[in-house]
Coordinates of C-alpha atoms in Angstrom, one line a residue:
M1 CA -20.7 -10.4 19.7
L2 CA -19.1 -7.8 17.5
R3 CA -21.3 -5.1 18.8
H4 CA -20.4 -5.9 22.3
A5 CA -16.7 -6.2 21.7
L6 CA -16.4 -2.9 19.8
L7 CA -18.5 -1.0 22.2
A8 CA -16.0 -2.1 24.8
T9 CA -13.1 -1.3 22.6
L10 CA -13.6 2.2 21.4
A11 CA -16.8 3.6 22.7
L12 CA -16.7 2.7 26.4
S13 CA -14.2 3.5 29.1
P14 CA -10.8 1.9 29.4
V15 CA -11.9 0.1 32.5
L16 CA -14.6 -1.6 30.7
A17 CA -12.4 -2.4 27.7
L18 CA -9.8 -3.9 29.8
S19 CA -12.4 -6.0 31.7
S20 CA -13.5 -7.3 28.5
T21 CA -10.2 -8.3 27.1
A22 CA -11.1 -12.0 26.4
V23 CA -14.0 -10.9 24.3
A24 CA -12.7 -7.7 22.9
A25 CA -9.3 -8.9 21.4
P26 CA -10.7 -11.5 18.9
S27 CA -13.5 -9.2 17.9
L28 CA -11.2 -6.2 17.3
T29 CA -9.0 -8.7 15.2
R30 CA -12.0 -9.4 13.1
A31 CA -12.7 -5.6 12.7
I32 CA -9.1 -5.0 11.5
A33 CA -9.5 -8.0 9.2
I34 CA -12.6 -6.6 7.6
A35 CA -10.7 -3.3 7.1
C36 CA -7.8 -5.1 5.4
E37 CA -10.2 -7.1 3.2
S38 CA -12.0 -4.0 2.1
N39 CA -8.8 -2.2 1.4
D40 CA -7.4 -5.1 -0.7
S41 CA -4.3 -4.9 1.3
D42 CA -1.5 -7.1 2.5
C43 CA -2.4 -7.2 6.3
D44 CA -0.6 -10.5 7.0
A45 CA 0.2 -10.2 10.7
P46 CA -0.2 -13.5 12.4
E47 CA -2.6 -11.8 15.0
K48 CA -4.2 -8.4 15.0
S49 CA -4.6 -7.0 18.5
L50 CA -4.6 -4.0 20.6
A51 CA -1.1 -3.0 21.2
A52 CA -1.9 -0.9 24.4
P53 CA -4.8 -0.2 26.7
I54 CA -7.5 2.2 25.4
S55 CA -7.4 5.7 27.0
R56 CA -10.0 8.3 27.4
R57 CA -9.6 11.9 28.3
V58 CA -11.8 15.0 28.5
L59 CA -10.6 17.7 26.0
A60 CA -13.2 20.5 26.4
G61 CA -16.7 20.4 27.9
D62 CA -18.4 17.2 26.6
V63 CA -15.8 16.6 23.9
V64 CA -13.5 13.7 24.7
E65 CA -10.7 11.8 23.0
Y66 CA -10.4 8.0 22.9
R67 CA -7.0 6.6 21.7
V68 CA -5.5 3.2 21.2
D69 CA -2.6 1.6 19.4
V70 CA -3.4 -1.2 17.1
R71 CA -1.1 -3.9 15.8
V72 CA -1.2 -4.3 12.0
G73 CA 1.8 -6.5 11.3
P74 CA 4.3 -8.8 12.9
G75 CA 7.2 -6.4 13.3
A76 CA 8.1 -4.5 16.4
Y77 CA 6.8 -1.1 15.0
D78 CA 4.0 -2.5 12.8
V79 CA 1.6 -0.5 15.0
I80 CA -0.6 2.4 14.2
G81 CA -2.4 4.9 16.5
L82 CA -6.1 5.5 16.3
H83 CA -7.7 8.6 17.8
R84 CA -11.5 9.4 18.1
V85 CA -12.5 12.9 19.2
V86 CA -16.3 13.1 19.7
R87 CA -19.0 14.6 22.0
E88 CA -20.4 12.3 24.6
S89 CA -24.1 12.2 25.7
A90 CA -23.0 10.6 28.9
P91 CA -19.6 9.6 30.4
S92 CA -18.1 7.1 28.0
V93 CA -21.1 7.1 25.6
P94 CA -20.3 8.9 22.3
A95 CA -23.3 11.1 21.2
P96 CA -24.9 10.2 17.9
T97 CA -23.3 11.7 14.8
S98 CA -24.2 11.6 11.0
K99 CA -20.9 13.1 9.7
A100 CA -17.4 11.7 10.3
V101 CA -13.9 12.5 9.1
M102 CA -10.5 10.7 9.3
M103 CA -7.5 13.1 9.7
V104 CA -4.0 12.1 8.5
H105 CA -1.0 14.1 9.6
G106 CA 2.1 15.0 7.6
D107 CA 5.8 15.0 8.1
A108 CA 7.4 15.2 11.6
W109 CA 4.4 15.2 13.8
D110 CA 1.6 12.7 14.8
F111 CA -2.0 13.4 15.2
E112 CA -1.8 15.0 18.5
A113 CA 1.1 17.3 17.7
A114 CA -0.3 18.2 14.2
F115 CA -4.0 18.7 15.0
L116 CA -4.8 18.5 18.7
A117 CA -2.0 19.4 21.2
A118 CA -1.8 23.1 20.9
G119 CA -4.2 25.9 20.2
P120 CA -4.4 29.6 20.3
T121 CA -6.5 29.7 23.4
P122 CA -6.2 27.9 26.8
G123 CA -9.7 26.4 26.3
G124 CA -8.5 23.5 24.3
A125 CA -9.2 24.9 21.0
S126 CA -8.2 22.7 18.0
L127 CA -9.6 21.6 14.6
P128 CA -10.7 18.2 16.0
V129 CA -12.3 19.8 19.1
H130 CA -14.0 22.5 16.8
L131 CA -15.5 19.8 14.6
A132 CA -16.5 17.4 17.4
A133 CA -18.2 20.3 19.2
H134 CA -20.3 20.8 16.2
G135 CA -21.5 17.3 16.0
I136 CA -18.8 15.7 13.7
D137 CA -17.1 12.3 14.6
V138 CA -13.5 13.0 14.3
W139 CA -11.0 10.2 13.8
G140 CA -7.2 10.4 13.3
I141 CA -4.3 8.0 12.6
D142 CA -0.7 8.0 13.9
L143 CA 1.2 6.5 11.0
G144 CA 3.6 3.6 12.0
W145 CA 6.9 5.6 11.7
T146 CA 5.7 7.9 14.6
R147 CA 6.0 5.0 16.9
V148 CA 9.7 4.6 16.4
P149 CA 11.6 5.9 19.4
A150 CA 14.8 8.2 19.4
N151 CA 16.9 5.4 20.9
E152 CA 16.3 2.9 18.1
A153 CA 19.7 2.5 16.6
D154 CA 18.9 0.0 13.7
L155 CA 16.5 1.5 11.3
S156 CA 17.0 -1.0 8.5
F157 CA 13.4 -2.1 8.9
M158 CA 12.4 1.2 7.3
Q159 CA 14.2 0.4 4.0
S160 CA 10.8 -0.6 2.4
W161 CA 8.5 1.6 4.3
G162 CA 7.1 3.5 1.4
F163 CA 3.8 5.1 0.4
S164 CA 2.1 1.7 0.0
R165 CA 2.5 0.9 3.6
D166 CA 0.9 4.1 4.8
V167 CA -1.9 3.8 2.3
R168 CA -2.6 0.3 3.5
D169 CA -2.8 1.6 7.1
I170 CA -5.0 4.5 6.3
G171 CA -7.5 1.9 4.7
A172 CA -7.3 -0.2 7.9
A173 CA -8.0 2.8 10.0
L174 CA -10.9 3.8 7.9
G175 CA -12.3 0.3 8.0
I176 CA -12.0 0.0 11.7
A177 CA -13.7 3.5 12.1
R178 CA -16.6 2.4 9.9
V179 CA -17.2 -0.8 11.7
V180 CA -17.1 0.9 15.2
R181 CA -19.5 3.5 14.1
A182 CA -21.9 1.0 12.5
V183 CA -22.1 -1.2 15.7
T184 CA -22.4 1.7 18.0
G185 CA -25.5 3.1 16.2
H186 CA -23.8 5.9 14.1
G187 CA -24.5 4.4 10.8
H188 CA -22.2 2.6 8.3
G189 CA -21.6 5.5 6.0
R190 CA -18.4 6.5 4.6
L191 CA -16.0 9.0 6.1
H192 CA -14.4 12.1 4.7
L193 CA -10.6 11.9 4.4
L194 CA -8.7 15.0 5.4
G195 CA -4.9 14.8 4.9
W196 CA -2.6 17.8 5.7
S197 CA 0.8 18.2 4.0
R198 CA 2.3 14.7 3.4
G199 CA -0.9 13.4 4.7
G200 CA -2.7 15.1 1.9
Q201 CA -0.5 13.4 -0.6
L202 CA -1.4 9.9 1.1
A203 CA -5.1 11.0 1.0
Y204 CA -4.9 11.5 -2.8
A205 CA -3.0 8.1 -3.1
Y206 CA -5.6 6.3 -0.9
A207 CA -8.5 7.7 -2.7
G208 CA -7.0 6.9 -6.1
A209 CA -6.3 3.3 -5.1
E210 CA -9.8 2.9 -3.6
S211 CA -11.3 4.2 -6.8
Q212 CA -10.3 0.9 -8.4
R213 CA -12.5 -1.2 -6.0
P214 CA -16.2 -1.8 -6.3
A215 CA -18.3 1.0 -4.7
G216 CA -19.4 -1.3 -1.9
L217 CA -15.8 -1.6 -0.7
R218 CA -14.9 2.1 -0.5
H219 CA -14.6 4.1 2.6
V220 CA -14.2 7.7 1.5
A221 CA -17.2 10.1 1.1
G222 CA -15.2 13.2 0.3
L223 CA -11.5 14.4 0.2
I224 CA -10.0 17.3 2.0
P225 CA -6.3 17.9 1.0
V226 CA -4.9 20.7 3.1
D227 CA -1.9 22.8 1.8
I228 CA -0.2 20.3 -0.4
Y229 CA 0.1 19.1 -4.1
L230 CA 0.8 15.7 -5.3
E231 CA 1.4 16.8 -8.9
T232 CA 2.4 20.3 -10.2
D233 CA 2.3 22.0 -13.6
D234 CA 5.2 24.2 -12.6
P235 CA 8.4 23.0 -14.3
D236 CA 10.6 24.5 -11.7
L237 CA 8.7 22.8 -8.8
R238 CA 8.7 19.5 -10.7
A239 CA 12.5 19.8 -11.2
G240 CA 13.0 20.3 -7.5
A241 CA 10.9 17.3 -6.8
C242 CA 13.1 15.3 -9.2
Q243 CA 16.2 16.4 -7.4
R244 CA 14.9 15.6 -4.0
R245 CA 13.8 12.2 -5.2
A246 CA 17.2 11.4 -6.6
D247 CA 18.9 12.5 -3.3
E248 CA 16.6 10.4 -1.3
R249 CA 16.9 7.3 -3.4
A250 CA 20.7 7.7 -3.2
L251 CA 20.5 7.9 0.7
V252 CA 18.4 4.7 0.8
A253 CA 20.8 3.0 -1.5
S254 CA 23.6 4.0 0.7
G255 CA 22.0 2.5 3.8
Q256 CA 20.5 5.6 5.3
Y257 CA 16.8 4.6 5.6
A258 CA 15.4 7.4 7.7
N259 CA 15.2 11.2 7.8
D260 CA 16.0 12.3 11.3
L261 CA 14.8 15.9 10.8
G262 CA 12.4 15.5 13.8
A263 CA 15.2 14.5 16.1
Q264 CA 17.1 17.6 15.0
V265 CA 14.4 20.2 15.3
G266 CA 12.4 18.8 18.3
P267 CA 15.2 19.9 20.7
L268 CA 15.2 23.4 19.2
G269 CA 11.5 23.8 20.3
L270 CA 12.3 22.4 23.8
L271 CA 15.3 24.8 24.2
A272 CA 13.1 27.8 23.2
Q273 CA 10.7 26.7 26.0
I274 CA 13.2 26.2 28.8
D275 CA 16.1 28.6 27.9
P276 CA 14.7 31.2 25.5
A277 CA 17.6 33.7 25.9
G278 CA 20.4 31.1 25.7
P279 CA 22.6 30.8 22.6
S280 CA 21.3 28.5 19.9
P281 CA 23.4 25.5 19.2
A282 CA 22.1 25.3 15.6
F283 CA 21.9 29.0 14.6
P284 CA 25.0 31.0 15.5
G285 CA 24.3 34.4 16.7
L286 CA 20.6 33.8 17.6
D287 CA 19.2 32.9 21.0
N288 CA 17.0 29.8 21.3
E289 CA 13.8 31.7 21.0
H290 CA 14.7 33.4 17.8
A291 CA 16.3 30.3 16.4
A292 CA 13.0 28.4 16.8
M293 CA 11.0 31.3 15.3
T294 CA 13.4 31.4 12.3
L295 CA 13.0 27.7 11.8
G296 CA 9.3 28.2 11.5
A297 CA 9.2 31.6 9.5
A298 CA 12.1 30.8 7.2
T299 CA 11.7 27.1 6.6
F300 CA 12.8 27.4 3.0
L301 CA 16.3 28.4 3.9
L302 CA 16.8 24.9 5.4
M303 CA 15.6 23.1 2.2
P304 CA 17.9 22.7 -0.9
Q305 CA 14.8 22.6 -3.0
P306 CA 11.8 23.9 -1.3
P307 CA 8.4 22.7 -2.6
V308 CA 7.3 26.2 -3.2
P309 CA 9.1 29.6 -3.1
S310 CA 9.5 31.0 0.4
Y311 CA 7.8 28.0 2.0
H312 CA 7.4 28.4 5.7
L313 CA 5.6 26.7 8.6
T314 CA 4.5 29.7 10.4
G315 CA 4.5 33.4 9.2
G316 CA 7.0 35.8 10.7
L317 CA 7.5 39.5 11.4
W318 CA 10.8 40.5 9.8
D319 CA 13.1 43.4 9.8
E320 CA 16.6 43.8 8.1
T321 CA 18.1 41.6 10.9
G322 CA 15.8 38.7 10.6
V323 CA 12.8 37.3 12.3
L324 CA 11.6 39.5 15.3
D325 CA 8.4 37.6 16.2
L326 CA 5.6 35.4 14.8
A327 CA 2.8 37.1 12.9
Y328 CA 0.0 34.6 13.1
T329 CA 0.7 32.1 16.0
D330 CA 1.6 32.5 19.5
P331 CA 5.4 31.7 19.8
A332 CA 4.7 29.5 22.8
V333 CA 2.3 27.5 20.9
W334 CA 4.8 27.1 18.1
F335 CA 7.6 26.0 20.4
D336 CA 5.4 23.4 21.9
V337 CA 4.5 22.0 18.5
L338 CA 8.0 22.0 17.4
S339 CA 9.2 20.2 20.5
R340 CA 6.9 17.3 19.8
A341 CA 8.5 16.4 16.4
R342 CA 8.9 12.6 16.0
P343 CA 12.5 11.5 15.6
F344 CA 12.4 9.4 12.4
Q345 CA 10.6 9.2 9.2
P346 CA 11.2 6.7 6.3
L347 CA 13.1 8.2 3.4
A348 CA 11.5 5.6 1.1
M349 CA 8.1 7.1 1.8
I350 CA 9.4 10.7 1.2
A351 CA 11.1 9.6 -2.1
D352 CA 7.8 8.0 -3.2
A353 CA 6.0 11.3 -2.8
D354 CA 8.7 13.3 -4.6
A355 CA 8.7 10.7 -7.4
A356 CA 5.0 11.3 -7.9
A357 CA 5.6 15.1 -8.2
C358 CA 8.5 14.6 -10.4
D359 CA 6.4 12.4 -12.8
D360 CA 9.4 10.9 -14.4
P361 CA 8.4 7.9 -16.7
Q362 CA 11.7 6.3 -15.8
D363 CA 10.8 6.2 -12.1
D364 CA 7.1 5.8 -12.3
V365 CA 5.1 5.2 -9.0
P366 CA 1.5 4.2 -8.9
F367 CA 0.3 6.7 -6.4
D368 CA -0.9 9.2 -8.9
D369 CA -2.1 6.8 -11.6
H370 CA -5.8 7.1 -10.8
L371 CA -6.4 10.7 -9.9
A372 CA -8.8 11.0 -12.8
D373 CA -10.8 8.1 -11.2
I374 CA -11.4 10.0 -7.9
T375 CA -15.0 11.2 -8.2
V376 CA -15.8 12.0 -4.6
P377 CA -16.4 15.6 -3.6
T378 CA -13.2 17.4 -2.9
F379 CA -12.3 20.6 -1.0
Y380 CA -8.8 21.9 -1.1
V381 CA -7.6 24.2 1.7
G382 CA -4.4 26.1 1.4
A383 CA -2.3 28.8 3.1
G384 CA -0.6 31.6 1.2
G385 CA 2.8 31.1 2.8
G386 CA 2.6 27.3 2.6
F387 CA 1.6 25.5 -0.6
G388 CA -1.2 27.9 -1.1
A389 CA -2.7 28.1 -4.6
A390 CA -0.1 25.7 -5.9
G391 CA -2.1 22.9 -4.5
I392 CA -5.1 23.6 -6.7
Y393 CA -3.6 22.2 -9.7
T394 CA -3.8 18.5 -8.4
T395 CA -7.6 19.0 -8.0
T396 CA -7.9 19.8 -11.7
L397 CA -6.7 16.2 -12.4
L398 CA -9.5 14.6 -10.5
G399 CA -12.7 13.1 -12.0
S400 CA -15.0 14.7 -9.5
G401 CA -17.7 17.1 -10.6
D402 CA -17.7 18.7 -7.1
V403 CA -14.3 20.4 -6.6
S404 CA -13.9 23.6 -4.6
S405 CA -11.0 25.4 -2.9
H406 CA -10.4 27.8 -0.1
V407 CA -6.9 29.5 -0.1
V408 CA -6.2 32.2 2.6
Q409 CA -3.8 34.5 1.0
H410 CA -3.1 37.9 2.6
F411 CA -0.3 39.2 0.2
P412 CA 0.6 38.9 -3.6
E413 CA 2.7 35.9 -4.4
E414 CA 5.9 38.0 -4.5
Y415 CA 5.4 38.6 -0.8
R416 CA 4.4 35.2 0.2
L417 CA 7.3 35.2 2.7
L418 CA 5.0 37.3 5.0
D419 CA 1.8 35.3 4.5
V420 CA 0.0 32.8 6.8
G421 CA 2.1 29.6 7.0
H422 CA 1.6 25.9 6.8
T423 CA 1.0 25.2 10.4
D424 CA -0.9 28.4 11.1
I425 CA -3.8 26.6 9.6
F426 CA -4.1 24.7 12.9
Q427 CA -2.4 26.8 15.4
G428 CA -2.9 30.4 14.2
Y429 CA -4.8 33.1 16.2
E430 CA -7.5 33.3 13.6
A431 CA -7.4 29.7 12.5
E432 CA -11.0 29.0 13.7
T433 CA -12.4 31.7 11.5
L434 CA -10.0 31.4 8.5
F435 CA -9.8 27.7 8.2
W436 CA -11.7 25.5 10.7
E437 CA -15.2 27.0 10.1
P438 CA -14.9 26.6 6.2
I439 CA -13.8 23.0 6.7
R440 CA -16.7 22.3 9.1
A441 CA -19.2 23.9 6.8
W442 CA -18.0 21.8 3.9
I443 CA -18.2 18.6 5.8
T444 CA -21.7 19.6 7.0
A445 CA -22.9 20.2 3.6
H446 CA -21.4 17.0 2.2

């Protein structure tokens, strides 16, 4: 029964899945229940179900994407998105794989925008497609806040949407992925967990929480934090995190429950696409094209306490007047990614992350309590103009005996403004060689 239902749910075509609704819905409910039980989480929705029909699309060659929204709670936005990017041996039949990875996005963007939507070539290049084309089963999650639309006026439901909610949902997604793989003949092995940016902090938090469970109830085979730290040994960076945490807690206390950065920057990407030479409404004196490039190349200027010096999303080419062009990514690709920013993100979740980095005993959070208990193999990946080498410190706090790192840094630290940026890892001209291939090699070896 479970095998038939889950084949219809995530391995076969949408038509077959929809034609099997009566059978698939209760069996999928059971799959989510198994995930919740193994994650020791409070998944107390009265009924778990598909929140939308399952879709399938061809990405490149024999690599396809399946996606579905899954309801994980009773609220209107208690929904996560699940993606599966995999090779097919025949239409709607995923090819056998022995390695699998779950990818968790960071701030502002969902799975598609962060990892899949845009690439440096018109052939559909992206990290998920690259991994899938080499025989790795790629899964991804859209965290619940990415499903909140721009026209939602009452965001009070986000008041308590902190790290624990996302950690729970990552566990549910991992559990579902393992069950689906098992009943479709891919084995019941654990998945590697790749988290980029804020998603990397969530990956640390999830792996730490999971370390407290019996081995048979764990889902993670290995950890791949990408361009992020959860804790820092730099007193200045820690002080910045403490200030951000205080500001975010104050906003929540005042009744502002969401960061609307995505709603502000998304239109700038769209304007750069449709009216590149027009005057920017956000950056006086710049046209829309250069405003969007400046946002990417000088991100730190828009942050009162940047997480690292000269932090930027995509590296720029500069002269004395400002940003002339992008150095590592096609501007059209950056504009597309920028335009896809989701409008709202819970401030409680962001404050939890900054509280962990602040490490103030007076505002202790549990998300960094069990770093020393994380014993799975870990591979840190960093970009010199993003978090770069600053992310290595967190890996030294782990209990794993298999920890390695790969930081791409073209310039000395004092010139990090010119270096490869945070999003160039996924959209850069040389991303496949510099980042994707090392990630693939590590997954294959582990």
